[in-house]
CSV table of N, CA and C in Angstrom, one decimal:
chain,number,residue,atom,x,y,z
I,1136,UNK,N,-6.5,33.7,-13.2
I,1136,UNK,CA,-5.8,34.0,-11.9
I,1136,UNK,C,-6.6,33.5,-10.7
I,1137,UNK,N,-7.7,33.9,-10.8
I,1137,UNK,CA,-8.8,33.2,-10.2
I,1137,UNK,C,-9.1,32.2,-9.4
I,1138,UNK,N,-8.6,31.3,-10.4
I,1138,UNK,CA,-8.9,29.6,-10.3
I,1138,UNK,C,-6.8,29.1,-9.8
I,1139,UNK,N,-6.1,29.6,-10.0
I,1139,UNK,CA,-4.8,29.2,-9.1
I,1139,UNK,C,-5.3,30.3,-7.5
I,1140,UNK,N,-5.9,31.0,-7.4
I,1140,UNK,CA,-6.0,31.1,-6.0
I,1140,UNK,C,-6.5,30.4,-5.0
I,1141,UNK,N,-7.9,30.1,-6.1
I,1141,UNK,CA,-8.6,29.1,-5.2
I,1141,UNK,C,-8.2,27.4,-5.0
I,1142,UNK,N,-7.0,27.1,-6.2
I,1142,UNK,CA,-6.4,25.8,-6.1
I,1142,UNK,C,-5.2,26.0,-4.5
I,1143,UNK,N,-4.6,27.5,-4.7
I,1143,UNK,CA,-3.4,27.5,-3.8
I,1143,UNK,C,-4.1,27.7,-2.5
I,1144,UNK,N,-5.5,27.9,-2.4
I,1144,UNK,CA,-6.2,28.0,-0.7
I,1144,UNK,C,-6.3,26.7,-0.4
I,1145,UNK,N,-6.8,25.8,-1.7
I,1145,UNK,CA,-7.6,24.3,-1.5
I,1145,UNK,C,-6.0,23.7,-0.7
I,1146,UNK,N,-5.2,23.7,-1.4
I,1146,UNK,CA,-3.8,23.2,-0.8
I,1146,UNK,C,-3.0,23.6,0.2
I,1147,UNK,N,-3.2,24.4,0.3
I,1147,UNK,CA,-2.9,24.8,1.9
I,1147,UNK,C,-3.9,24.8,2.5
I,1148,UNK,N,-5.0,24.9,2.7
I,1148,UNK,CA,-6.3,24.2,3.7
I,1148,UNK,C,-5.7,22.3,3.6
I,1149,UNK,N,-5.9,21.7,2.6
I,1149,UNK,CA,-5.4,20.3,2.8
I,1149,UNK,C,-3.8,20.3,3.8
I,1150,UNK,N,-3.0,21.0,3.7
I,1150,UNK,CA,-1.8,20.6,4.4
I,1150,UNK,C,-2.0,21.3,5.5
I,1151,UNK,N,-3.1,22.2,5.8
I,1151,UNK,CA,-2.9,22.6,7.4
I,1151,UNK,C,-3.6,21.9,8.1
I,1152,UNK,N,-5.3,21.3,7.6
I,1152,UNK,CA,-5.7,20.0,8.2
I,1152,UNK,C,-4.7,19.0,8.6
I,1153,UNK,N,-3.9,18.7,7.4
I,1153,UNK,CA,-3.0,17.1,7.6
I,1153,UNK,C,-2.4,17.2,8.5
I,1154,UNK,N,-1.6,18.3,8.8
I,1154,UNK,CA,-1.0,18.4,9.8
I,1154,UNK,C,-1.1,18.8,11.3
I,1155,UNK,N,-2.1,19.5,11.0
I,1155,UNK,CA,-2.6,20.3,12.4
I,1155,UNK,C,-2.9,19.1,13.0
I,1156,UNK,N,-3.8,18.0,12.2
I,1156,UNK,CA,-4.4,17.2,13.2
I,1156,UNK,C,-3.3,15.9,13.7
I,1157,UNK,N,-2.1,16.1,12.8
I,1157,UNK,CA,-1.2,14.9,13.5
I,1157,UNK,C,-0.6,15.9,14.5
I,1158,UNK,N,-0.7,17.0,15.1
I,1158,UNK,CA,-0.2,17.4,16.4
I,1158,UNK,C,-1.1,17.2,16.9
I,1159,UNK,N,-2.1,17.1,16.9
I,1159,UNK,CA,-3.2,17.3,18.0
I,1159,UNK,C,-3.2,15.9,18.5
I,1160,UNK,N,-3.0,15.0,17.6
I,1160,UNK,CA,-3.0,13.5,17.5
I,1160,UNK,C,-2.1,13.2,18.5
I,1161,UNK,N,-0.7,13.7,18.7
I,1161,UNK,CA,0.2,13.1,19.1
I,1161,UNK,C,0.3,13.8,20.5
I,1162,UNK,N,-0.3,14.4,21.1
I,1162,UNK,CA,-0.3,15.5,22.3
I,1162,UNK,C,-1.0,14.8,23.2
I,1163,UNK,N,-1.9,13.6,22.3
I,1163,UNK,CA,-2.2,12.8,23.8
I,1163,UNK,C,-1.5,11.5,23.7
I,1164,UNK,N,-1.1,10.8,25.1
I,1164,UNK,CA,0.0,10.1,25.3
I,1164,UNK,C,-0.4,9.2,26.3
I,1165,UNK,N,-1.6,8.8,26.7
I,1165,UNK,CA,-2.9,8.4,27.8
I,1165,UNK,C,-2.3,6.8,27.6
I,1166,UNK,N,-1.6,6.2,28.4
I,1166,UNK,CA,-1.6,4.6,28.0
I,1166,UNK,C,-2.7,4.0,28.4
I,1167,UNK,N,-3.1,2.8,27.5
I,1167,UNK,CA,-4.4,2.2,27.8
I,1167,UNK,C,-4.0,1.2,28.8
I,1168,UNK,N,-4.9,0.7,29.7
I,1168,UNK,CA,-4.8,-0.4,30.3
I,1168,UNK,C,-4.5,-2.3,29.2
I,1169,UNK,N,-3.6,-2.4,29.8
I,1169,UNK,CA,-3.4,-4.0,28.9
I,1169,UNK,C,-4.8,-4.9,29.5
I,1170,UNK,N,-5.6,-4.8,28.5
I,1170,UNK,CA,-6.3,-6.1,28.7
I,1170,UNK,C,-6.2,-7.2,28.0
I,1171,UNK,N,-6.7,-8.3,28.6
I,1171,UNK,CA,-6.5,-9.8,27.7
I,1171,UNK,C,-7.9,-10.6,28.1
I,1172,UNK,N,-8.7,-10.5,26.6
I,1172,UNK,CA,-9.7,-11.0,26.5
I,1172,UNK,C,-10.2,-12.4,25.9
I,1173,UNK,N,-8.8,-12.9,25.6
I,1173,UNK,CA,-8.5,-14.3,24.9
I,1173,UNK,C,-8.6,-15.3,25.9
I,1174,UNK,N,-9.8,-16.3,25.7
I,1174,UNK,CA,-9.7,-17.6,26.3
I,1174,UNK,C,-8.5,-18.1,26.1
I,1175,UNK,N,-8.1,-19.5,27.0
I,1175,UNK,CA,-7.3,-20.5,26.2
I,1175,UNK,C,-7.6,-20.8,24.6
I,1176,UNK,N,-8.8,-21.3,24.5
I,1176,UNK,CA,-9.2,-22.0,23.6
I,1176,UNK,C,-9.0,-20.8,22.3
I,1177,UNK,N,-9.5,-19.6,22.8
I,1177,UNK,CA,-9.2,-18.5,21.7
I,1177,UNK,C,-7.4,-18.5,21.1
I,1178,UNK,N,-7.1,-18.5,22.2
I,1178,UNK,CA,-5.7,-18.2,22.1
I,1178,UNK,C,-4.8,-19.3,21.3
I,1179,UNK,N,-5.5,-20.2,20.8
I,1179,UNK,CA,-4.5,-21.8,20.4
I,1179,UNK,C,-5.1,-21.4,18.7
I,1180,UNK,N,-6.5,-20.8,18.5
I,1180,UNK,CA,-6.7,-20.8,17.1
I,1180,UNK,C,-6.2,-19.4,15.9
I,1181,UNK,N,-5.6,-19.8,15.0
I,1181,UNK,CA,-4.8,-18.8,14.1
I,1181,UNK,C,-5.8,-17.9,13.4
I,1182,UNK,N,-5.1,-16.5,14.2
I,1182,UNK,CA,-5.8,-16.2,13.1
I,1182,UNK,C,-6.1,-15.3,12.0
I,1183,UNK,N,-6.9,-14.5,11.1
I,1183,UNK,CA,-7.1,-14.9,9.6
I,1183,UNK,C,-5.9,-14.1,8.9
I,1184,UNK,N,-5.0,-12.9,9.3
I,1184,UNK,CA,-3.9,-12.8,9.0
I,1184,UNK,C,-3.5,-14.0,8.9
I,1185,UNK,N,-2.8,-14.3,9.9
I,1185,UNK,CA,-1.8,-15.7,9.9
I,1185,UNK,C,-1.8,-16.8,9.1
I,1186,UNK,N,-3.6,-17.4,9.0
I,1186,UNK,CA,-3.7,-18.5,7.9
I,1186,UNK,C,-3.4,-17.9,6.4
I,1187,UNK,N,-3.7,-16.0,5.7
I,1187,UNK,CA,-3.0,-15.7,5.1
I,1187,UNK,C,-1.4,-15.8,4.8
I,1188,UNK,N,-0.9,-15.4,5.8
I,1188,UNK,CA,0.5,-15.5,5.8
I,1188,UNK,C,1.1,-17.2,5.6
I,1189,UNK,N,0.3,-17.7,5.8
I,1189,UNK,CA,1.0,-19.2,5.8
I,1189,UNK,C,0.2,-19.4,4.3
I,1190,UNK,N,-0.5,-19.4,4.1
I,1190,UNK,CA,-1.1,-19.5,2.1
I,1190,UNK,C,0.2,-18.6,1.4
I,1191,UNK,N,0.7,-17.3,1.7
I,1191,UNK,CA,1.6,-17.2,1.1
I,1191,UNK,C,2.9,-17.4,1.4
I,1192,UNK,N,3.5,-18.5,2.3
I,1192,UNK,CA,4.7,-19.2,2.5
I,1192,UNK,C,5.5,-17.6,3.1
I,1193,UNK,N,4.9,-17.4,3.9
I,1193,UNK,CA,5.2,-16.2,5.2
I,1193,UNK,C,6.6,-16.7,6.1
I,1194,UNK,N,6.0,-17.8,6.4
I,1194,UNK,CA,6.9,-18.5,7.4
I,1194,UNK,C,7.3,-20.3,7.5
I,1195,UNK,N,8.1,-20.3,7.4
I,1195,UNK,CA,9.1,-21.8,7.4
I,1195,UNK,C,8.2,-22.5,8.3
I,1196,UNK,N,8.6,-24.0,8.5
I,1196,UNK,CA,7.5,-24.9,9.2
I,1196,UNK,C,8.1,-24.6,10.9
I,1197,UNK,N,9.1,-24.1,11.1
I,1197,UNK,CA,9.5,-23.7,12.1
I,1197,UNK,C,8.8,-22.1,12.9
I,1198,UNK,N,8.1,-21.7,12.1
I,1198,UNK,CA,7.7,-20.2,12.5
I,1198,UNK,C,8.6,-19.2,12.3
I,1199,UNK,N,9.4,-18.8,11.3
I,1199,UNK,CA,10.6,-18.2,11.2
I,1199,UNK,C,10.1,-17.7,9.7
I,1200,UNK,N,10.5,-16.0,9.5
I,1200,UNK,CA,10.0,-15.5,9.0
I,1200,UNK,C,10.6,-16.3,7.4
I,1201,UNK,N,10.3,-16.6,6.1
I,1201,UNK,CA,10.6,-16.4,4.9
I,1201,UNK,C,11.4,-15.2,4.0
I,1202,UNK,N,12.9,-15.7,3.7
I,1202,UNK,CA,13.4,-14.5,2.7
I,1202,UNK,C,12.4,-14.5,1.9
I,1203,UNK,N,13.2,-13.5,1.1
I,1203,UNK,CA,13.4,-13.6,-0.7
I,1203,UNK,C,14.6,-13.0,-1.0
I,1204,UNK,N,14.9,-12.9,-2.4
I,1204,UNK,CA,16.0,-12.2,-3.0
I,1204,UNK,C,15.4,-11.5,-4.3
I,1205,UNK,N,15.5,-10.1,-3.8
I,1205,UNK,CA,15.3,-8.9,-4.7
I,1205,UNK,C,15.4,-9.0,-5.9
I,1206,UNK,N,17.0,-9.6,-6.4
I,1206,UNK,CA,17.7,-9.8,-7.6
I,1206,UNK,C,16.9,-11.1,-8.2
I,1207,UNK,N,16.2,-11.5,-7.6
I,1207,UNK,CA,15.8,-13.1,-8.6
I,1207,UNK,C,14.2,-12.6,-8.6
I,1208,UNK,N,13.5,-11.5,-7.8
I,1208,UNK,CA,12.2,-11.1,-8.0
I,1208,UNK,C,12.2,-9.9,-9.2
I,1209,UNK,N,13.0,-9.0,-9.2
I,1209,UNK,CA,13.6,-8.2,-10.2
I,1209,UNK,C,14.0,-7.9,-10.5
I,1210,UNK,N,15.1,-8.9,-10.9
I,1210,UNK,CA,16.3,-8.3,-12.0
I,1210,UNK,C,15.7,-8.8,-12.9
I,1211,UNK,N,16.8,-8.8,-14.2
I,1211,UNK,CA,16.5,-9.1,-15.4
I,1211,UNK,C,16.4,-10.7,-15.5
I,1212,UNK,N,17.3,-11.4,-14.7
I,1212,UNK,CA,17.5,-13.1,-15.0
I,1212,UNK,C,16.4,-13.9,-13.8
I,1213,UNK,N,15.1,-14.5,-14.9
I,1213,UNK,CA,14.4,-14.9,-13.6
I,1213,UNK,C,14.8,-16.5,-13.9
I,1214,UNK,N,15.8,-16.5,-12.9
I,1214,UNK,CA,16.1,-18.6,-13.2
I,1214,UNK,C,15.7,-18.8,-11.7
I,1215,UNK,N,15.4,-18.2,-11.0
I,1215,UNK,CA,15.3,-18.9,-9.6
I,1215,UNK,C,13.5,-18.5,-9.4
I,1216,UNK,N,13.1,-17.5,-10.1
I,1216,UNK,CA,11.9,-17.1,-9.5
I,1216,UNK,C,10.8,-18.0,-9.1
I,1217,UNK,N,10.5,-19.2,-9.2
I,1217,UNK,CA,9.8,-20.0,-8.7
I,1217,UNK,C,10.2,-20.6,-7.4
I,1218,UNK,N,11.5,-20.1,-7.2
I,1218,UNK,CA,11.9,-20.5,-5.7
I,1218,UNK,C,11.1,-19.2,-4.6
I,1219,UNK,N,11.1,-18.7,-5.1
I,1219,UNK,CA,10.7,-17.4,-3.9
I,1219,UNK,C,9.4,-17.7,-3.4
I,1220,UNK,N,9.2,-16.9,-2.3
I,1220,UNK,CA,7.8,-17.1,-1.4
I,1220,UNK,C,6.9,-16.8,-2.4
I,1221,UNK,N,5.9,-17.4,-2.0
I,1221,UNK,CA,4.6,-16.8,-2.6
I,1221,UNK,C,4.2,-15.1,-2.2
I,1222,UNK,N,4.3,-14.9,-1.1
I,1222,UNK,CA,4.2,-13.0,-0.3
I,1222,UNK,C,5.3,-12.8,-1.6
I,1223,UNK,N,6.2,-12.9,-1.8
I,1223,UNK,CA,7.2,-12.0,-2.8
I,1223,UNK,C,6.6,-12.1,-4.1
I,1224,UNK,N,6.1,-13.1,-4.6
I,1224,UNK,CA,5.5,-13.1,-5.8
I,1224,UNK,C,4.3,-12.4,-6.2
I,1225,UNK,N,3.8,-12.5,-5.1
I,1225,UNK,CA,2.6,-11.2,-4.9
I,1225,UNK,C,2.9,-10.0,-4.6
I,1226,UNK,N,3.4,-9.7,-4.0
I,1226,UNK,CA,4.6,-8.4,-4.3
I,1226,UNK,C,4.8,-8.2,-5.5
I,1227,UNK,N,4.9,-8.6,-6.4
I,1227,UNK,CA,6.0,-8.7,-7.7
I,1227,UNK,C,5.0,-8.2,-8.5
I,1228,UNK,N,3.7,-9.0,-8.8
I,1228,UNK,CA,2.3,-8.8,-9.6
I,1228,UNK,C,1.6,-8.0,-9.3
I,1229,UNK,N,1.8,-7.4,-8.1
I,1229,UNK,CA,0.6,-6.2,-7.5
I,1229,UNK,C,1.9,-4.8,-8.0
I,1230,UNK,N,3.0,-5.4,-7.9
I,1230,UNK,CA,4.0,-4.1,-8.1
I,1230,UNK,C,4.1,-3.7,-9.7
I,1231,UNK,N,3.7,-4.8,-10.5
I,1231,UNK,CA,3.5,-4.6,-12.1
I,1231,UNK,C,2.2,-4.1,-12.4
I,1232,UNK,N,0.5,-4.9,-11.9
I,1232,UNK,CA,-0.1,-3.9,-11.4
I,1232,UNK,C,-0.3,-2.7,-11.6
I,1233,UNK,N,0.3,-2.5,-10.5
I,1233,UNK,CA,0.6,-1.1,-10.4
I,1233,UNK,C,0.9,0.2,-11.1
I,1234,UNK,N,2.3,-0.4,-11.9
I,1234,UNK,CA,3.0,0.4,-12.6
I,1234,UNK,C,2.4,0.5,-14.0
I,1235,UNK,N,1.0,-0.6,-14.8
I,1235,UNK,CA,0.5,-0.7,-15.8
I,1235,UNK,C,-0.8,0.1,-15.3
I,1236,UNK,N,-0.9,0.3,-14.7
I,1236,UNK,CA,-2.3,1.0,-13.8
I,1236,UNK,C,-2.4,2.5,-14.1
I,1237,UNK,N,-0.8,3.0,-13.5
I,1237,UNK,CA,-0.4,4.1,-13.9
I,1237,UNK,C,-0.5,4.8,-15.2
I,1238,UNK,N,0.7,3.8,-15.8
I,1238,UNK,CA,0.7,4.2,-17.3
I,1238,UNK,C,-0.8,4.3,-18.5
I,1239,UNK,N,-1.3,3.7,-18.0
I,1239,UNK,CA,-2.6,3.4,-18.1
I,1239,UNK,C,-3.5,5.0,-18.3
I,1240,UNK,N,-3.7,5.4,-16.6
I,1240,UNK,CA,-4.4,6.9,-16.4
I,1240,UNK,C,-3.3,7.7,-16.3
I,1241,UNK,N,-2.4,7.5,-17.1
I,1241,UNK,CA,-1.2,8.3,-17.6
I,1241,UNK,C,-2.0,8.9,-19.1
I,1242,UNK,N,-2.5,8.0,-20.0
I,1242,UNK,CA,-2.5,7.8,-21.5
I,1242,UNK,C,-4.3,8.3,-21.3
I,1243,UNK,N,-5.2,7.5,-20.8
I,1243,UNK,CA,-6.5,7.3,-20.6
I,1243,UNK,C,-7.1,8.9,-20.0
I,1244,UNK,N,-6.5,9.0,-19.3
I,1244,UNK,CA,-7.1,10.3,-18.6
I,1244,UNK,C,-7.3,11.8,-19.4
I,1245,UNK,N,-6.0,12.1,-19.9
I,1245,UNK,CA,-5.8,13.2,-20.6
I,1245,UNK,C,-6.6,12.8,-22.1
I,1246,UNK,N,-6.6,11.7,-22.6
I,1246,UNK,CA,-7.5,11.1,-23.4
I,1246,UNK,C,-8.9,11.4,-23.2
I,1247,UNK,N,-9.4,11.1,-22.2
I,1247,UNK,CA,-11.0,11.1,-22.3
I,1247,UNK,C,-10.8,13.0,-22.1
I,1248,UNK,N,-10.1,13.7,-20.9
I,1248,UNK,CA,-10.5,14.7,-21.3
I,1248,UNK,C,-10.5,15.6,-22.6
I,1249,UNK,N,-10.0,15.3,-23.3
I,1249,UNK,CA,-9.2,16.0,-24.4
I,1249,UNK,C,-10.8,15.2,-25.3
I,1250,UNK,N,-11.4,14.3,-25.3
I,1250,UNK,CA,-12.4,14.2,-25.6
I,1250,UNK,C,-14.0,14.7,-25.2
I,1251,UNK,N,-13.8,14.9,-24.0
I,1251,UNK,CA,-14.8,16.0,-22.9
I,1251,UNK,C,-14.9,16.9,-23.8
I,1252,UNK,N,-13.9,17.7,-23.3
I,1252,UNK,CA,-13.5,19.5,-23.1
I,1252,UNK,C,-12.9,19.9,-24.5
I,1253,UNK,N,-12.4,19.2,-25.1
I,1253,UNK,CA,-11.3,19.4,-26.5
I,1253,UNK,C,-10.2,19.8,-26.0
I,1254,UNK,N,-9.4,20.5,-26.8
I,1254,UNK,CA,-8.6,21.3,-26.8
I,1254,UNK,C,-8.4,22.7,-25.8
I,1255,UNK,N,-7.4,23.0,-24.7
I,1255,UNK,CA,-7.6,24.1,-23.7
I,1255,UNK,C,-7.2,25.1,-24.6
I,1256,UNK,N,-7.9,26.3,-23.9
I,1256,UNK,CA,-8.0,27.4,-24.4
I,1256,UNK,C,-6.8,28.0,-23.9
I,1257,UNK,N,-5.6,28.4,-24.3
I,1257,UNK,CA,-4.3,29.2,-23.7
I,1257,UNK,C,-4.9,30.7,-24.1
């Protein structure tokens, strides 16, 4: 009983920091002065976002943002998927990633402890 009290203090100490401090955060409302620190010359060169964004076919040669379609990135029928942006495709592999990452210290985690510690004592 012990050890759920001191979990249910640790979690409510975490949610009253989180939040206390986004009020505190938001109570100041001070606008800054607009400054503009950009030469010409600064101002004509891209930058390293943007040369990103254009490596992954961000934007049309026109400057206009790039679709995609959901259904050709994740449905079941990939016949068009090489048409899509490259940002969507990287989307797609960070979002698989992800979800094998998961499953992963889904399986791994309870594993190594169950190797640690053995078996919990009920």
């Amino acid at each position: 009983m012990r050890n759920f009290r001191k979990a249910a203090l640790a979690g409510a100490t975490a949610v009253a920091l989180a939040f206390g401090s986004t009020t505190i955060a938001a109570a100041e409302e001070t606008a800054a002065p607009e400054t503009n620190n950009q030469t010409p010359a600064d101002a004509e060169k891209p930058s390293a976002s943007t040369k990103i964004g254009a490596s992954l076919d961000a934007y049309d040669k026109d400057g206009n943002a790039t679709a995609a379609d959901g259904r050709e990135i994740f449905g079941s029928e990939k016949e068009h998927f090489g048409d899509q942006p490259g940002w969507a495709k990287a989307f797609y592999a960070t979002t698989i990633f992800a979800a094998v990452s998961a499953l992963v210290g889904l399986v791994v985690g309870p594993a190594y402890n169950f190797v640690v510690h053995g078996l919990p004592n009920l």
